[in-house]
């Protein structure tokens, strides 16, 4: 195994970074990496052929909030951007501020027509800010009016339909980014999956931006993960434990669902109704405790996500698969194609 960040780099032509989602959702391509490390090239609607009766499909039902808001510094009128990362209380958030140097502690930023004001109350070690918002009415309603979907910086085209950056089963608001592996599912495909006898279980993880950032330290072990809020219900835990006892497979939809499952199993040795924050960092050498298969998108070079899936197979196998995906002109990142990886 390698602990050197540079060993998780691969060359990606810019034109393979998907700018728009596939239509319909499940028409995107699907690379299947089998248990024997064989590779098959399919479409996402073929996923059902690789799921068995009795499998448990675990998905993240978080919903992305319009977390990017643009305002003006109260004292100078300078343009300021807030990216909401993590809710601390009813009116307090951890945010990313741009340009960072423009607003000091105690500074105020005005949004909309003054219906929302943000006061910087603290500056964290990593440069993020804590902001206390002042408003009348319901914060979520204001945010829906003035906020923008927080698309990653590598997507430069405008998204006409905000719902295309949500999964069709999104439910609980709180994410700063979409759990993108889930974007490929349609209601029709999900019904076909259920009709085949596959159990669908929801967990929750509010996705922060730390998950997607490339690792900046040369040594993986020096990287600190940002924590993200997760939740597992009793119903979900019972279904997962029953499947485990009966030797049925747990297939996670995306790295976020994987983080929930592995966090809970690492803590309790089984699935359990619980909630909390997780900063689990999965890289080669990690032994998976819950997951037998992962459905995921193609990830950024040197990111914690490519390290996670390298832990599921091996760095050499995953980088070889990525090389083939580039040769086959798969589409990469959030709006890109998918892969299914089986143990």
mmCIF file of C-alpha atoms in Angstrom:
data_model
loop_
_atom_site.group_PDB
_atom_site.id
_atom_site.type_symbol
_atom_site.label_atom_id
_atom_site.label_comp_id
_atom_site.label_asym_id
_atom_site.label_seq_id
_atom_site.Cartn_x
_atom_site.Cartn_y
_atom_site.Cartn_z
ATOM 1 C CA UNK A 1 0.000 0.000 0.000
ATOM 2 C CA UNK A 2 1.134 3.553 -0.624
ATOM 3 C CA UNK A 3 0.787 6.455 1.787
ATOM 4 C CA UNK A 4 2.134 8.932 -0.758
ATOM 5 C CA UNK A 5 -0.571 11.254 -2.081
ATOM 6 C CA UNK A 6 1.095 11.550 -5.507
ATOM 7 C CA UNK A 7 0.580 7.823 -6.048
ATOM 8 C CA UNK A 8 -3.148 8.483 -6.418
ATOM 9 C CA UNK A 9 -2.722 10.856 -9.352
ATOM 10 C CA UNK A 10 -3.945 10.053 -12.863
ATOM 11 C CA UNK A 11 -4.068 12.059 -16.088
ATOM 12 C CA UNK A 12 -7.514 13.276 -17.075
ATOM 13 C CA UNK A 13 -8.192 15.236 -20.269
ATOM 14 C CA UNK A 14 -10.268 18.288 -19.422
ATOM 15 C CA UNK A 15 -12.898 17.427 -22.037
ATOM 16 C CA UNK A 16 -13.869 14.302 -20.060
ATOM 17 C CA UNK A 17 -15.084 16.371 -17.081
ATOM 18 C CA UNK A 18 -18.879 16.225 -17.459
ATOM 19 C CA UNK A 19 -20.511 19.643 -17.564
ATOM 20 C CA UNK A 20 -24.137 18.542 -17.790
ATOM 21 C CA UNK A 21 -26.027 15.518 -16.419
ATOM 22 C CA UNK A 22 -27.100 12.639 -18.670
ATOM 23 C CA UNK A 23 -30.691 12.569 -19.891
ATOM 24 C CA UNK A 24 -32.443 10.485 -18.787
ATOM 25 C CA UNK A 25 -30.551 9.988 -15.539
ATOM 26 C CA UNK A 26 -30.015 6.240 -15.925
ATOM 27 C CA UNK A 27 -28.674 6.509 -19.491
ATOM 28 C CA UNK A 28 -25.203 7.338 -18.165
ATOM 29 C CA UNK A 29 -22.550 4.680 -18.679
ATOM 30 C CA UNK A 30 -21.656 2.119 -16.031
ATOM 31 C CA UNK A 31 -18.267 0.440 -15.714
ATOM 32 C CA UNK A 32 -18.612 -2.804 -13.740
ATOM 33 C CA UNK A 33 -15.513 -4.023 -11.904
ATOM 34 C CA UNK A 34 -16.311 -7.583 -10.885
ATOM 35 C CA UNK A 35 -15.174 -9.695 -7.943
ATOM 36 C CA UNK A 36 -12.589 -11.292 -10.276
ATOM 37 C CA UNK A 37 -11.434 -7.786 -11.374
ATOM 38 C CA UNK A 38 -12.971 -8.242 -14.826
ATOM 39 C CA UNK A 39 -14.283 -5.074 -16.491
ATOM 40 C CA UNK A 40 -17.586 -4.720 -18.321
ATOM 41 C CA UNK A 41 -18.889 -1.610 -20.057
ATOM 42 C CA UNK A 42 -22.630 -1.114 -19.569
ATOM 43 C CA UNK A 43 -25.229 1.591 -18.975
ATOM 44 C CA UNK A 44 -26.607 2.530 -15.573
ATOM 45 C CA UNK A 45 -30.004 0.995 -16.324
ATOM 46 C CA UNK A 46 -28.148 -2.359 -16.567
ATOM 47 C CA UNK A 47 -27.315 -2.084 -12.868
ATOM 48 C CA UNK A 48 -30.271 -4.307 -12.012
ATOM 49 C CA UNK A 49 -28.532 -7.245 -13.751
ATOM 50 C CA UNK A 50 -25.733 -7.089 -11.154
ATOM 51 C CA UNK A 51 -28.019 -6.902 -8.122
ATOM 52 C CA UNK A 52 -29.319 -10.146 -6.590
ATOM 53 C CA UNK A 53 -32.576 -10.841 -4.825
ATOM 54 C CA UNK A 54 -31.920 -10.268 -1.117
ATOM 55 C CA UNK A 55 -29.233 -7.632 -1.627
ATOM 56 C CA UNK A 56 -29.580 -4.492 0.485
ATOM 57 C CA UNK A 57 -29.020 -1.244 -1.426
ATOM 58 C CA UNK A 58 -28.047 1.534 1.001
ATOM 59 C CA UNK A 59 -28.485 5.104 -0.222
ATOM 60 C CA UNK A 60 -28.000 8.571 1.274
ATOM 61 C CA UNK A 61 -31.243 10.569 1.303
ATOM 62 C CA UNK A 62 -29.664 13.939 2.079
ATOM 63 C CA UNK A 63 -30.848 16.959 0.112
ATOM 64 C CA UNK A 64 -28.571 19.739 -1.134
ATOM 65 C CA UNK A 65 -29.372 23.231 0.084
ATOM 66 C CA UNK A 66 -28.782 26.328 -2.118
ATOM 67 C CA UNK A 67 -25.673 26.897 -0.025
ATOM 68 C CA UNK A 68 -23.883 29.533 -2.135
ATOM 69 C CA UNK A 69 -25.041 33.075 -1.331
ATOM 70 C CA UNK A 70 -23.702 36.370 -2.660
ATOM 71 C CA UNK A 71 -23.731 39.542 -0.606
ATOM 72 C CA UNK A 72 -22.041 42.868 0.080
ATOM 73 C CA UNK A 73 -19.749 43.849 2.918
ATOM 74 C CA UNK A 74 -21.763 46.293 5.031
ATOM 75 C CA UNK A 75 -18.922 48.758 5.569
ATOM 76 C CA UNK A 76 -17.564 48.987 1.991
ATOM 77 C CA UNK A 77 -20.073 47.369 -0.382
ATOM 78 C CA UNK A 78 -17.425 44.888 -1.564
ATOM 79 C CA UNK A 79 -18.715 41.647 -3.147
ATOM 80 C CA UNK A 80 -18.601 38.669 -0.776
ATOM 81 C CA UNK A 81 -19.494 35.000 -1.281
ATOM 82 C CA UNK A 82 -20.549 32.632 1.507
ATOM 83 C CA UNK A 83 -20.637 28.876 1.066
ATOM 84 C CA UNK A 84 -22.602 27.272 3.894
ATOM 85 C CA UNK A 85 -20.807 24.137 5.101
ATOM 86 C CA UNK A 86 -22.263 22.996 8.400
ATOM 87 C CA UNK A 87 -25.128 24.154 10.577
ATOM 88 C CA UNK A 88 -24.126 24.713 14.209
ATOM 89 C CA UNK A 89 -27.465 25.997 15.560
ATOM 90 C CA UNK A 90 -30.685 27.591 14.311
ATOM 91 C CA UNK A 91 -28.881 30.789 13.225
ATOM 92 C CA UNK A 92 -25.181 29.823 13.232
ATOM 93 C CA UNK A 93 -23.186 28.131 10.457
ATOM 94 C CA UNK A 94 -19.640 27.188 9.569
ATOM 95 C CA UNK A 95 -18.913 28.746 6.177
ATOM 96 C CA UNK A 96 -16.285 29.192 3.518
ATOM 97 C CA UNK A 97 -15.752 32.888 2.769
ATOM 98 C CA UNK A 98 -14.488 34.401 -0.481
ATOM 99 C CA UNK A 99 -12.451 36.566 -0.740
ATOM 100 C CA UNK A 100 -11.288 35.399 2.681
ATOM 101 C CA UNK A 101 -9.281 38.490 3.647
ATOM 102 C CA UNK A 102 -12.053 40.983 3.066
ATOM 103 C CA UNK A 103 -14.121 40.361 6.188
ATOM 104 C CA UNK A 104 -12.560 40.328 9.633
ATOM 105 C CA UNK A 105 -14.054 38.958 12.844
ATOM 106 C CA UNK A 106 -17.065 41.094 13.792
ATOM 107 C CA UNK A 107 -17.638 42.136 10.147
ATOM 108 C CA UNK A 108 -21.148 42.107 8.718
ATOM 109 C CA UNK A 109 -22.296 41.001 5.236
ATOM 110 C CA UNK A 110 -25.702 41.953 3.776
ATOM 111 C CA UNK A 111 -27.658 39.572 1.525
ATOM 112 C CA UNK A 112 -30.694 40.142 -0.660
ATOM 113 C CA UNK A 113 -32.363 43.422 0.176
ATOM 114 C CA UNK A 114 -31.121 43.219 3.739
ATOM 115 C CA UNK A 115 -33.477 40.379 4.667
ATOM 116 C CA UNK A 116 -30.436 38.372 5.729
ATOM 117 C CA UNK A 117 -27.308 39.608 7.501
ATOM 118 C CA UNK A 118 -24.263 37.535 8.390
ATOM 119 C CA UNK A 119 -21.933 38.455 11.258
ATOM 120 C CA UNK A 120 -18.492 36.791 11.396
ATOM 121 C CA UNK A 121 -18.104 35.613 14.997
ATOM 122 C CA UNK A 122 -15.048 33.358 14.749
ATOM 123 C CA UNK A 123 -12.197 32.354 12.409
ATOM 124 C CA UNK A 124 -11.242 28.665 12.579
ATOM 125 C CA UNK A 125 -7.763 27.176 12.252
ATOM 126 C CA UNK A 126 -8.463 25.911 8.717
ATOM 127 C CA UNK A 127 -9.609 29.359 7.583
ATOM 128 C CA UNK A 128 -13.327 28.620 7.647
ATOM 129 C CA UNK A 129 -15.551 31.107 9.480
ATOM 130 C CA UNK A 130 -18.358 30.829 12.000
ATOM 131 C CA UNK A 131 -21.177 33.191 11.095
ATOM 132 C CA UNK A 132 -24.275 34.220 13.024
ATOM 133 C CA UNK A 133 -27.174 35.125 10.742
ATOM 134 C CA UNK A 134 -29.720 37.819 11.573
ATOM 135 C CA UNK A 135 -33.121 37.519 9.883
ATOM 136 C CA UNK A 136 -36.857 37.553 10.404
ATOM 137 C CA UNK A 137 -39.008 34.599 9.374
ATOM 138 C CA UNK A 138 -37.779 31.158 8.319
ATOM 139 C CA UNK A 139 -34.098 30.836 7.361
ATOM 140 C CA UNK A 140 -34.761 28.030 4.841
ATOM 141 C CA UNK A 141 -37.348 30.146 2.997
ATOM 142 C CA UNK A 142 -34.896 33.039 2.703
ATOM 143 C CA UNK A 143 -32.137 30.696 1.535
ATOM 144 C CA UNK A 144 -34.390 29.188 -1.145
ATOM 145 C CA UNK A 145 -35.064 32.700 -2.470
ATOM 146 C CA UNK A 146 -31.515 34.078 -2.496
ATOM 147 C CA UNK A 147 -29.264 30.996 -2.569
ATOM 148 C CA UNK A 148 -27.605 29.210 -5.470
ATOM 149 C CA UNK A 149 -26.829 25.515 -5.902
ATOM 150 C CA UNK A 150 -23.208 24.900 -4.846
ATOM 151 C CA UNK A 151 -21.947 23.247 -8.018
ATOM 152 C CA UNK A 152 -18.271 22.222 -7.923
ATOM 153 C CA UNK A 153 -15.831 24.687 -9.541
ATOM 154 C CA UNK A 154 -15.033 22.280 -12.404
ATOM 155 C CA UNK A 155 -18.647 22.596 -13.635
ATOM 156 C CA UNK A 156 -18.724 25.867 -15.517
ATOM 157 C CA UNK A 157 -22.027 25.519 -17.388
ATOM 158 C CA UNK A 158 -25.194 26.889 -15.793
ATOM 159 C CA UNK A 159 -27.615 24.313 -14.424
ATOM 160 C CA UNK A 160 -31.118 25.145 -15.639
ATOM 161 C CA UNK A 161 -32.971 22.684 -13.424
ATOM 162 C CA UNK A 162 -31.860 22.747 -9.763
ATOM 163 C CA UNK A 163 -33.412 19.307 -9.207
ATOM 164 C CA UNK A 164 -30.782 17.723 -11.475
ATOM 165 C CA UNK A 165 -28.276 18.269 -8.650
ATOM 166 C CA UNK A 166 -30.565 16.330 -6.282
ATOM 167 C CA UNK A 167 -31.234 12.612 -6.155
ATOM 168 C CA UNK A 168 -34.840 11.631 -6.911
ATOM 169 C CA UNK A 169 -35.058 10.281 -3.338
ATOM 170 C CA UNK A 170 -33.505 13.309 -1.578
ATOM 171 C CA UNK A 171 -35.364 14.138 1.622
ATOM 172 C CA UNK A 172 -33.488 15.791 4.501
ATOM 173 C CA UNK A 173 -31.931 19.191 3.712
ATOM 174 C CA UNK A 174 -28.378 19.927 4.836
ATOM 175 C CA UNK A 175 -25.742 19.061 2.227
ATOM 176 C CA UNK A 176 -23.282 21.442 0.572
ATOM 177 C CA UNK A 177 -22.763 18.975 -2.285
ATOM 178 C CA UNK A 178 -24.786 16.168 -3.827
ATOM 179 C CA UNK A 179 -24.132 12.484 -3.126
ATOM 180 C CA UNK A 180 -23.477 12.165 -6.842
ATOM 181 C CA UNK A 181 -23.569 8.370 -7.277
ATOM 182 C CA UNK A 182 -27.282 8.614 -6.521
ATOM 183 C CA UNK A 183 -27.951 11.082 -9.351
ATOM 184 C CA UNK A 184 -28.184 8.186 -11.851
ATOM 185 C CA UNK A 185 -31.279 6.592 -10.319
ATOM 186 C CA UNK A 186 -34.770 7.159 -11.706
ATOM 187 C CA UNK A 187 -38.031 6.295 -9.895
ATOM 188 C CA UNK A 188 -38.650 3.637 -12.572
ATOM 189 C CA UNK A 189 -35.252 1.964 -12.040
ATOM 190 C CA UNK A 190 -35.735 2.003 -8.262
ATOM 191 C CA UNK A 191 -39.126 0.316 -8.654
ATOM 192 C CA UNK A 192 -37.628 -2.391 -10.898
ATOM 193 C CA UNK A 193 -34.920 -2.952 -8.274
ATOM 194 C CA UNK A 194 -37.503 -3.332 -5.497
ATOM 195 C CA UNK A 195 -39.650 -5.610 -7.658
ATOM 196 C CA UNK A 196 -36.636 -7.919 -8.061
ATOM 197 C CA UNK A 197 -36.533 -8.432 -4.282
ATOM 198 C CA UNK A 198 -33.746 -6.024 -3.418
ATOM 199 C CA UNK A 199 -34.229 -4.081 -0.180
ATOM 200 C CA UNK A 200 -33.622 -0.322 -0.367
ATOM 201 C CA UNK A 201 -32.480 1.296 2.886
ATOM 202 C CA UNK A 202 -31.944 5.003 3.569
ATOM 203 C CA UNK A 203 -29.198 6.480 5.737
ATOM 204 C CA UNK A 204 -28.247 10.138 6.055
ATOM 205 C CA UNK A 205 -24.947 11.937 5.671
ATOM 206 C CA UNK A 206 -24.852 15.687 5.056
ATOM 207 C CA UNK A 207 -22.076 16.073 2.506
ATOM 208 C CA UNK A 208 -19.500 18.774 3.176
ATOM 209 C CA UNK A 209 -16.843 20.015 0.781
ATOM 210 C CA UNK A 210 -13.944 18.456 2.691
ATOM 211 C CA UNK A 211 -14.768 15.080 1.169
ATOM 212 C CA UNK A 212 -14.038 16.311 -2.341
ATOM 213 C CA UNK A 213 -10.923 18.351 -1.750
ATOM 214 C CA UNK A 214 -7.642 16.931 -3.035
ATOM 215 C CA UNK A 215 -5.271 15.890 -0.256
ATOM 216 C CA UNK A 216 -2.718 18.693 0.102
ATOM 217 C CA UNK A 217 -0.128 16.923 2.301
ATOM 218 C CA UNK A 218 2.424 14.599 0.686
ATOM 219 C CA UNK A 219 1.758 11.896 3.266
ATOM 220 C CA UNK A 220 -1.840 10.640 3.445
ATOM 221 C CA UNK A 221 -1.562 10.203 7.220
ATOM 222 C CA UNK A 222 -1.108 13.966 7.659
ATOM 223 C CA UNK A 223 -4.464 14.713 6.025
ATOM 224 C CA UNK A 224 -7.275 15.706 8.371
ATOM 225 C CA UNK A 225 -10.807 14.904 7.225
ATOM 226 C CA UNK A 226 -13.608 17.396 7.854
ATOM 227 C CA UNK A 227 -16.373 15.831 9.929
ATOM 228 C CA UNK A 228 -19.858 15.329 8.510
ATOM 229 C CA UNK A 229 -23.165 14.699 10.283
ATOM 230 C CA UNK A 230 -24.676 11.231 9.811
ATOM 231 C CA UNK A 231 -27.709 9.332 11.011
ATOM 232 C CA UNK A 232 -28.873 5.711 10.891
ATOM 233 C CA UNK A 233 -32.431 4.780 11.888
ATOM 234 C CA UNK A 234 -33.448 1.682 13.807
ATOM 235 C CA UNK A 235 -35.319 0.404 10.758
ATOM 236 C CA UNK A 236 -32.195 0.743 8.574
ATOM 237 C CA UNK A 237 -29.984 -0.888 11.228
ATOM 238 C CA UNK A 238 -32.353 -3.868 11.604
ATOM 239 C CA UNK A 239 -32.472 -4.466 7.848
ATOM 240 C CA UNK A 240 -28.679 -4.267 7.491
ATOM 241 C CA UNK A 241 -27.993 -6.545 10.478
ATOM 242 C CA UNK A 242 -30.516 -9.112 9.246
ATOM 243 C CA UNK A 243 -28.833 -9.175 5.830
ATOM 244 C CA UNK A 244 -25.394 -9.559 7.415
ATOM 245 C CA UNK A 245 -26.587 -12.476 9.573
ATOM 246 C CA UNK A 246 -28.048 -14.195 6.510
ATOM 247 C CA UNK A 247 -24.953 -13.648 4.352
ATOM 248 C CA UNK A 248 -26.691 -11.262 1.953
ATOM 249 C CA UNK A 249 -24.752 -8.451 0.280
ATOM 250 C CA UNK A 250 -24.720 -4.804 1.347
ATOM 251 C CA UNK A 251 -24.278 -2.547 -1.701
ATOM 252 C CA UNK A 252 -23.694 1.125 -0.892
ATOM 253 C CA UNK A 253 -24.723 3.906 -3.245
ATOM 254 C CA UNK A 254 -21.766 6.261 -3.183
ATOM 255 C CA UNK A 255 -18.869 7.019 -0.901
ATOM 256 C CA UNK A 256 -21.145 8.945 1.480
ATOM 257 C CA UNK A 257 -23.324 5.904 2.248
ATOM 258 C CA UNK A 258 -20.104 3.911 2.601
ATOM 259 C CA UNK A 259 -18.816 6.418 5.175
ATOM 260 C CA UNK A 260 -21.986 6.017 7.259
ATOM 261 C CA UNK A 261 -21.901 2.217 7.159
ATOM 262 C CA UNK A 262 -18.205 1.888 7.923
ATOM 263 C CA UNK A 263 -18.354 4.565 10.655
ATOM 264 C CA UNK A 264 -21.178 2.761 12.451
ATOM 265 C CA UNK A 265 -19.644 -0.719 12.053
ATOM 266 C CA UNK A 266 -16.249 0.571 13.217
ATOM 267 C CA UNK A 267 -17.847 2.071 16.327
ATOM 268 C CA UNK A 268 -20.312 -0.677 17.258
ATOM 269 C CA UNK A 269 -19.311 -3.805 15.299
ATOM 270 C CA UNK A 270 -22.799 -3.876 13.761
ATOM 271 C CA UNK A 271 -25.458 -1.539 12.406
ATOM 272 C CA UNK A 272 -27.146 0.475 15.144
ATOM 273 C CA UNK A 273 -29.618 3.359 15.381
ATOM 274 C CA UNK A 274 -27.371 6.353 15.999
ATOM 275 C CA UNK A 275 -26.352 9.822 14.881
ATOM 276 C CA UNK A 276 -23.248 11.956 15.199
ATOM 277 C CA UNK A 277 -20.314 13.363 13.276
ATOM 278 C CA UNK A 278 -17.824 11.225 11.382
ATOM 279 C CA UNK A 279 -14.359 12.078 10.126
ATOM 280 C CA UNK A 280 -13.538 8.510 9.076
ATOM 281 C CA UNK A 281 -10.725 8.415 6.494
ATOM 282 C CA UNK A 282 -10.630 5.208 4.472
ATOM 283 C CA UNK A 283 -7.432 4.487 2.526
ATOM 284 C CA UNK A 284 -5.544 1.318 1.501
ATOM 285 C CA UNK A 285 -4.889 -0.930 4.464
ATOM 286 C CA UNK A 286 -8.428 -0.369 5.787
ATOM 287 C CA UNK A 287 -10.526 -3.546 6.139
ATOM 288 C CA UNK A 288 -14.158 -3.013 5.151
ATOM 289 C CA UNK A 289 -16.593 -4.198 7.799
ATOM 290 C CA UNK A 290 -20.009 -3.566 6.239
ATOM 291 C CA UNK A 291 -19.870 -3.071 2.496
ATOM 292 C CA UNK A 292 -19.754 -5.785 -0.220
ATOM 293 C CA UNK A 293 -20.124 -3.490 -3.230
ATOM 294 C CA UNK A 294 -19.945 0.225 -4.035
ATOM 295 C CA UNK A 295 -21.742 2.169 -6.757
ATOM 296 C CA UNK A 296 -19.785 5.351 -7.327
ATOM 297 C CA UNK A 297 -18.738 8.026 -9.803
ATOM 298 C CA UNK A 298 -15.199 8.661 -11.063
ATOM 299 C CA UNK A 299 -13.296 10.813 -8.578
ATOM 300 C CA UNK A 300 -10.716 13.592 -8.641
ATOM 301 C CA UNK A 301 -7.026 12.639 -8.701
ATOM 302 C CA UNK A 302 -5.377 12.618 -5.250
ATOM 303 C CA UNK A 303 -8.758 12.891 -3.478
ATOM 304 C CA UNK A 304 -9.815 10.972 -0.375
ATOM 305 C CA UNK A 305 -12.510 9.349 -2.521
ATOM 306 C CA UNK A 306 -10.129 7.651 -4.944
ATOM 307 C CA UNK A 307 -8.172 6.510 -1.873
ATOM 308 C CA UNK A 308 -11.342 4.985 -0.413
ATOM 309 C CA UNK A 309 -12.156 2.926 -3.488
ATOM 310 C CA UNK A 310 -8.485 1.955 -3.764
ATOM 311 C CA UNK A 311 -8.869 0.493 -0.267
ATOM 312 C CA UNK A 312 -11.837 -1.544 -1.514
ATOM 313 C CA UNK A 313 -9.769 -3.161 -4.295
ATOM 314 C CA UNK A 314 -6.194 -1.901 -4.574
ATOM 315 C CA UNK A 315 -4.498 1.245 -5.796
ATOM 316 C CA UNK A 316 -3.031 -0.564 -8.811
ATOM 317 C CA UNK A 317 -6.354 -2.076 -9.876
ATOM 318 C CA UNK A 318 -8.301 1.170 -9.469
ATOM 319 C CA UNK A 319 -5.727 3.294 -11.333
ATOM 320 C CA UNK A 320 -5.699 0.718 -14.129
ATOM 321 C CA UNK A 321 -9.508 0.884 -14.313
ATOM 322 C CA UNK A 322 -9.385 4.703 -14.388
ATOM 323 C CA UNK A 323 -6.833 4.548 -17.224
ATOM 324 C CA UNK A 324 -9.217 2.319 -19.189
ATOM 325 C CA UNK A 325 -12.130 4.642 -18.401
ATOM 326 C CA UNK A 326 -10.147 7.564 -19.845
ATOM 327 C CA UNK A 327 -9.339 5.503 -22.974
ATOM 328 C CA UNK A 328 -13.047 4.607 -23.331
ATOM 329 C CA UNK A 329 -13.950 8.292 -22.883
ATOM 330 C CA UNK A 330 -16.148 7.878 -19.835
ATOM 331 C CA UNK A 331 -17.418 11.150 -18.343
ATOM 332 C CA UNK A 332 -15.882 12.091 -14.989
ATOM 333 C CA UNK A 333 -16.847 13.697 -11.665
ATOM 334 C CA UNK A 334 -20.226 14.912 -10.355
ATOM 335 C CA UNK A 335 -22.305 14.773 -13.554
ATOM 336 C CA UNK A 336 -20.212 11.986 -15.042
ATOM 337 C CA UNK A 337 -20.651 8.247 -15.495
ATOM 338 C CA UNK A 338 -20.664 5.596 -12.780
ATOM 339 C CA UNK A 339 -18.880 2.436 -11.800
ATOM 340 C CA UNK A 340 -19.950 -0.558 -9.739
ATOM 341 C CA UNK A 341 -17.203 -2.241 -7.727
ATOM 342 C CA UNK A 342 -17.797 -5.713 -6.291
ATOM 343 C CA UNK A 343 -15.695 -7.346 -3.587
#
